[in-house]
Coordinates of C-alpha atoms in Angstrom, one line a residue:
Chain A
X1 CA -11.1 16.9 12.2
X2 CA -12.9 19.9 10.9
X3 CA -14.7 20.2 8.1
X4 CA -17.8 21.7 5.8
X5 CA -20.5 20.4 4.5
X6 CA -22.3 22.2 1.2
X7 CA -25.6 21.3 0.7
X8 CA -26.8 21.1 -2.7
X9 CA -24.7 20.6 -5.4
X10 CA -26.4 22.5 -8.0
X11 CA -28.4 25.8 -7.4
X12 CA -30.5 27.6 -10.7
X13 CA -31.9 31.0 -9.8
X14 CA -33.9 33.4 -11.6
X15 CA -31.3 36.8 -12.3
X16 CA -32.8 39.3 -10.0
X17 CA -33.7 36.2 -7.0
X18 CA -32.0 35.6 -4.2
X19 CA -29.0 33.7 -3.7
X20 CA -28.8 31.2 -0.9
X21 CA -25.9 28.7 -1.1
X22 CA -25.8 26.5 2.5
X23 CA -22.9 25.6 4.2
X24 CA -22.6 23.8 7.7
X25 CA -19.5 23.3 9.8
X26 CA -17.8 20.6 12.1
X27 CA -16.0 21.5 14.6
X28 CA -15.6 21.3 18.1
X29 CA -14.8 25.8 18.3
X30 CA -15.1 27.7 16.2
X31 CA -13.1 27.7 13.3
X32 CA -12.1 30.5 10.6
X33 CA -14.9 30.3 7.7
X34 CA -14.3 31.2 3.8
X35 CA -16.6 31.6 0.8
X36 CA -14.7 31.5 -2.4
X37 CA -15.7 31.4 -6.2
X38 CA -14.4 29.7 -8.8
X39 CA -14.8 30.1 -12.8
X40 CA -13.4 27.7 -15.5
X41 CA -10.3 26.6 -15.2
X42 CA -8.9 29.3 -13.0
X43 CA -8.0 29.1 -9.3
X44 CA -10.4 30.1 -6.3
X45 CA -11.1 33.9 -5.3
X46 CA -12.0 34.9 -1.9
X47 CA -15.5 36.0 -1.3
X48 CA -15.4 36.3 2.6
X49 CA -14.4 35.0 5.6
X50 CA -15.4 34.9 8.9
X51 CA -12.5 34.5 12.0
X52 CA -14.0 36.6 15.1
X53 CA -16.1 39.8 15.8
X54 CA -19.3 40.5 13.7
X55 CA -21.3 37.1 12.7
X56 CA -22.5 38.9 9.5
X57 CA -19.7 38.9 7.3
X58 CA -20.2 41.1 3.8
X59 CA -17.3 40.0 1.1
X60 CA -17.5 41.3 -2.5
X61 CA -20.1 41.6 -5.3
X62 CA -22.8 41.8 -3.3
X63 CA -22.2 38.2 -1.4
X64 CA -22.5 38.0 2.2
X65 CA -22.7 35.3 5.0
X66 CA -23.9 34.7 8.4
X67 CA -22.0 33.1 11.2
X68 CA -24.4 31.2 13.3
X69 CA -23.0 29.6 16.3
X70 CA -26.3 27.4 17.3
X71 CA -26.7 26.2 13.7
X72 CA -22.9 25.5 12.9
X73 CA -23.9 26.9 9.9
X74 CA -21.9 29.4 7.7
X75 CA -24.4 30.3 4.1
X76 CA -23.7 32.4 1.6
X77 CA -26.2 35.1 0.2
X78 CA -26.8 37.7 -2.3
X79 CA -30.2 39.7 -2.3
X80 CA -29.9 39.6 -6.3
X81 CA -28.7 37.4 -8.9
X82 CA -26.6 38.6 -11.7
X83 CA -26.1 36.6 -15.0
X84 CA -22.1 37.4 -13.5
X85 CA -22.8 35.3 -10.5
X86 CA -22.7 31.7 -12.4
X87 CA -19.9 30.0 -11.3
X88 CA -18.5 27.4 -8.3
X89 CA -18.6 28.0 -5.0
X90 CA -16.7 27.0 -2.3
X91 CA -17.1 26.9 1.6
X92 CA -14.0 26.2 3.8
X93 CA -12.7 25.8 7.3
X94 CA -8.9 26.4 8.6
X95 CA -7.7 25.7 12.0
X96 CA -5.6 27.1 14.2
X97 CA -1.7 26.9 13.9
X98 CA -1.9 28.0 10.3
X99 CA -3.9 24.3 9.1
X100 CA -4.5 23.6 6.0
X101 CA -7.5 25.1 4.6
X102 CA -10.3 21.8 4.0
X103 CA -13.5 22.5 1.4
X104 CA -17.0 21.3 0.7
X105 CA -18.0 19.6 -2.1
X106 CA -18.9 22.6 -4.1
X107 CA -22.1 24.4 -5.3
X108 CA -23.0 25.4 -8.8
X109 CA -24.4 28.0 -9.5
X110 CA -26.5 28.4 -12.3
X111 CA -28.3 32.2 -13.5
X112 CA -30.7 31.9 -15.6
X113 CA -31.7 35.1 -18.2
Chain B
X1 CA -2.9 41.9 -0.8
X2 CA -1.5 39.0 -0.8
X3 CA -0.5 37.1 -4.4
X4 CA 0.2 34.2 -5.4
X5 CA 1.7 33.4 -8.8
X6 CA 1.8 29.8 -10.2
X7 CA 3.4 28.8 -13.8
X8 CA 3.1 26.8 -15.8
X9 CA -0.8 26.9 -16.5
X10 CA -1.0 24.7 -18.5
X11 CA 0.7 22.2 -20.0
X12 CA 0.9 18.5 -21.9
X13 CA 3.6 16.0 -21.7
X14 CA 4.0 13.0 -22.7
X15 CA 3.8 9.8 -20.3
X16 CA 6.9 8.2 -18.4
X17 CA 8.4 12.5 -18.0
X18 CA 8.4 14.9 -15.6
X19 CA 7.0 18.0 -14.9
X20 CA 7.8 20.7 -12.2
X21 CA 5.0 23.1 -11.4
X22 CA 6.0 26.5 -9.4
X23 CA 4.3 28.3 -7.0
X24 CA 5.3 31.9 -5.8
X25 CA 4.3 34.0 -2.4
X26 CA 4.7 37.7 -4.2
X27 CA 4.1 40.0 -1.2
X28 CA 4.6 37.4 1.9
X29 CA 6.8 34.8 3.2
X30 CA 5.2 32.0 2.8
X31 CA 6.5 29.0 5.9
X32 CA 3.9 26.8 4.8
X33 CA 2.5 26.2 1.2
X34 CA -0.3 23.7 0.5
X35 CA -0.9 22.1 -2.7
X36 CA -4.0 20.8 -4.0
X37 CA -5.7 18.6 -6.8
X38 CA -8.9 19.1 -8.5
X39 CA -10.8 17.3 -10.8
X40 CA -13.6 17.7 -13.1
X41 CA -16.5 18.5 -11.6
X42 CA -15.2 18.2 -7.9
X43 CA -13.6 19.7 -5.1
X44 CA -10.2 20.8 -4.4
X45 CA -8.7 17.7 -2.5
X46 CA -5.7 18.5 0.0
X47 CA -2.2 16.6 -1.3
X48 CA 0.4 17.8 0.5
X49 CA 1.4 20.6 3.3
X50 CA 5.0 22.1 2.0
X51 CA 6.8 23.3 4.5
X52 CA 10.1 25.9 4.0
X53 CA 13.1 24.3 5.0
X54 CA 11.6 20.8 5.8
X55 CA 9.9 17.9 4.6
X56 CA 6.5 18.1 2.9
X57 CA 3.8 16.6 5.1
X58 CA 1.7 13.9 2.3
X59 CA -1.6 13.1 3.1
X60 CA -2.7 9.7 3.2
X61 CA -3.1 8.2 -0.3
X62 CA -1.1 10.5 -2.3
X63 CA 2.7 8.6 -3.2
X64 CA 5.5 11.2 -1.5
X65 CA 7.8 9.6 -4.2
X66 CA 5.3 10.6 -7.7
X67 CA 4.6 13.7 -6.7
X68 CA 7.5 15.9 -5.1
X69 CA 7.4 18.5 -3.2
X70 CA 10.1 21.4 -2.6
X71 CA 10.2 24.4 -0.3
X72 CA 13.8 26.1 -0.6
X73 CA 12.9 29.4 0.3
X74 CA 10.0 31.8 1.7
X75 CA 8.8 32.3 -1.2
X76 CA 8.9 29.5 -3.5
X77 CA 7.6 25.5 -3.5
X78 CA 7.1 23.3 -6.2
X79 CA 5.7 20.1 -6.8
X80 CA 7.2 17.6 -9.2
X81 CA 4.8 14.9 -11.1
X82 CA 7.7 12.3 -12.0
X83 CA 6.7 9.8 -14.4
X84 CA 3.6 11.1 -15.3
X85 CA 1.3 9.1 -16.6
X86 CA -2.6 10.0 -18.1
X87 CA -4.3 9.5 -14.7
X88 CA -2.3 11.9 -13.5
X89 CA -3.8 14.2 -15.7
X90 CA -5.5 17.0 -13.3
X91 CA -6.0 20.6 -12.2
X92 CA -3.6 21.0 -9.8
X93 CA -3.5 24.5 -7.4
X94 CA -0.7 25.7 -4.8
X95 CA -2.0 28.4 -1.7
X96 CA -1.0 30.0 1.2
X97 CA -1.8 32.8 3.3
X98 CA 0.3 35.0 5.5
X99 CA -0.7 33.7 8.8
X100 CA -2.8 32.0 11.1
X101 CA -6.4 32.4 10.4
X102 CA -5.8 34.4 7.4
X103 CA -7.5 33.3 3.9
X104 CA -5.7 31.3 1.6
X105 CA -4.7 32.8 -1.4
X106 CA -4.4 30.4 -4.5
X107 CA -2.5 30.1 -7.7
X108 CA -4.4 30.3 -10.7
X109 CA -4.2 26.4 -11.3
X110 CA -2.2 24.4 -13.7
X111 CA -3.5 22.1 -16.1
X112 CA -1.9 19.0 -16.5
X113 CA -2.5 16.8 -19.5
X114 CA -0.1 13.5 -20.0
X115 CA -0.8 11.7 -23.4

């Protein structure tokens, strides 16, 4: 079965530092990738996703994430923190034949002033 | 792009009743809808795969008969917590997406508190 693993589950950056939130993959092909964000007590918004073509994937507010085959690894960066950016952060896999969508553990994200 | 609505968002009931929760594909037909619980502090955890027209596929651990699912039509599935009781109290979030390999697009959650 597929599935992600986050590493970390807390992150504090410095506003202005770069973001690096890990995610690594299980699967046997490769499988569609998702970042998505999460703030209190609302539901998840997509950030990006990777499914073929171009392994660097650029979602919104800045985030972006790079495919890498020989890694099985999927992370999630932004060159610069803003105070915005604090929330939860989500890293997925689907399969094939429209699968159920399976997430990692989570990663907090904490900017500090 | 593709929406999806979920009502209520939040609500209390006491325990030993019933609540429905809905979920609604606004711009796609949705064949398959996939509902998920969250608690505090964790991850989304997969319950249930609602499929239009057909049974709901449960995944292991989570009782088919507490917590059921319908999928009448394209665009609508909901999930029924009968006899609720407090540790059923959670954050509980429908998807879908529009096709294979597409992203899933998520309700905004409903929370569910039974007293």
């Amino acid at each position: 079965a597929q599935s992600v693993t986050q590493l970390g589950s807390h992150v504090s950056v410095s506003e202005g530092a770069l973001v690096l939130l890990r995610c690594n993959y299980s699967s046997s092909v490769p499988p569609y990738l998702f970042w998505y964000v999460q703030y209190p007590n609302q539901g998840l918004q997509l950030l990006l996703k990777y499914t073929t073509g171009a392994t660097l994937v650029k979602g919104i507010n800045g985030f972006e994430a790079e495919f890498k085959k020989s890694e099985t690894s999927f992370h999630l960066t932004k060159p610069s923190a803003h105070m915005s950016d604090a929330a939860e952060y989500f890293c997925a896999v689907r399969g094939y034949n429209n699968n159920d969508m399976r997430f990692g553990a989570g990663t907090r994200l904490t900017v500090k002033p | 792009g593709a929406v999806v609505s979920q009502h209520p968002s939040r609500v209390i009931c006491k325990s030993g009743t019933s609540v429905k929760i809905e979920c609604r594909s606004l711009d796609f037909q949705a064949t398959t809808m996939f509902w998920y619980r969250q608690f505090p502090k964790q991850s989304l955890m997969l319950m249930a795969t609602s499929n239009e027209g057909s049974k709901a596929t449960y995944e292991q651990g989570v009782e088919k008969d507490k917590f059921l699912i319908n999928h009448a039509s394209l665009t609508l599935s909901t999930l029924t917590v009968t006899s609720a009781h407090p540790e059923d109290s959670s954050f509980y979030i429908c998807s879908s997406g529009p096709g294979e390999g597409s992203p899933l697009h998520f309700g905004n959650g409903t929370r569910l508190t039974v007293t």
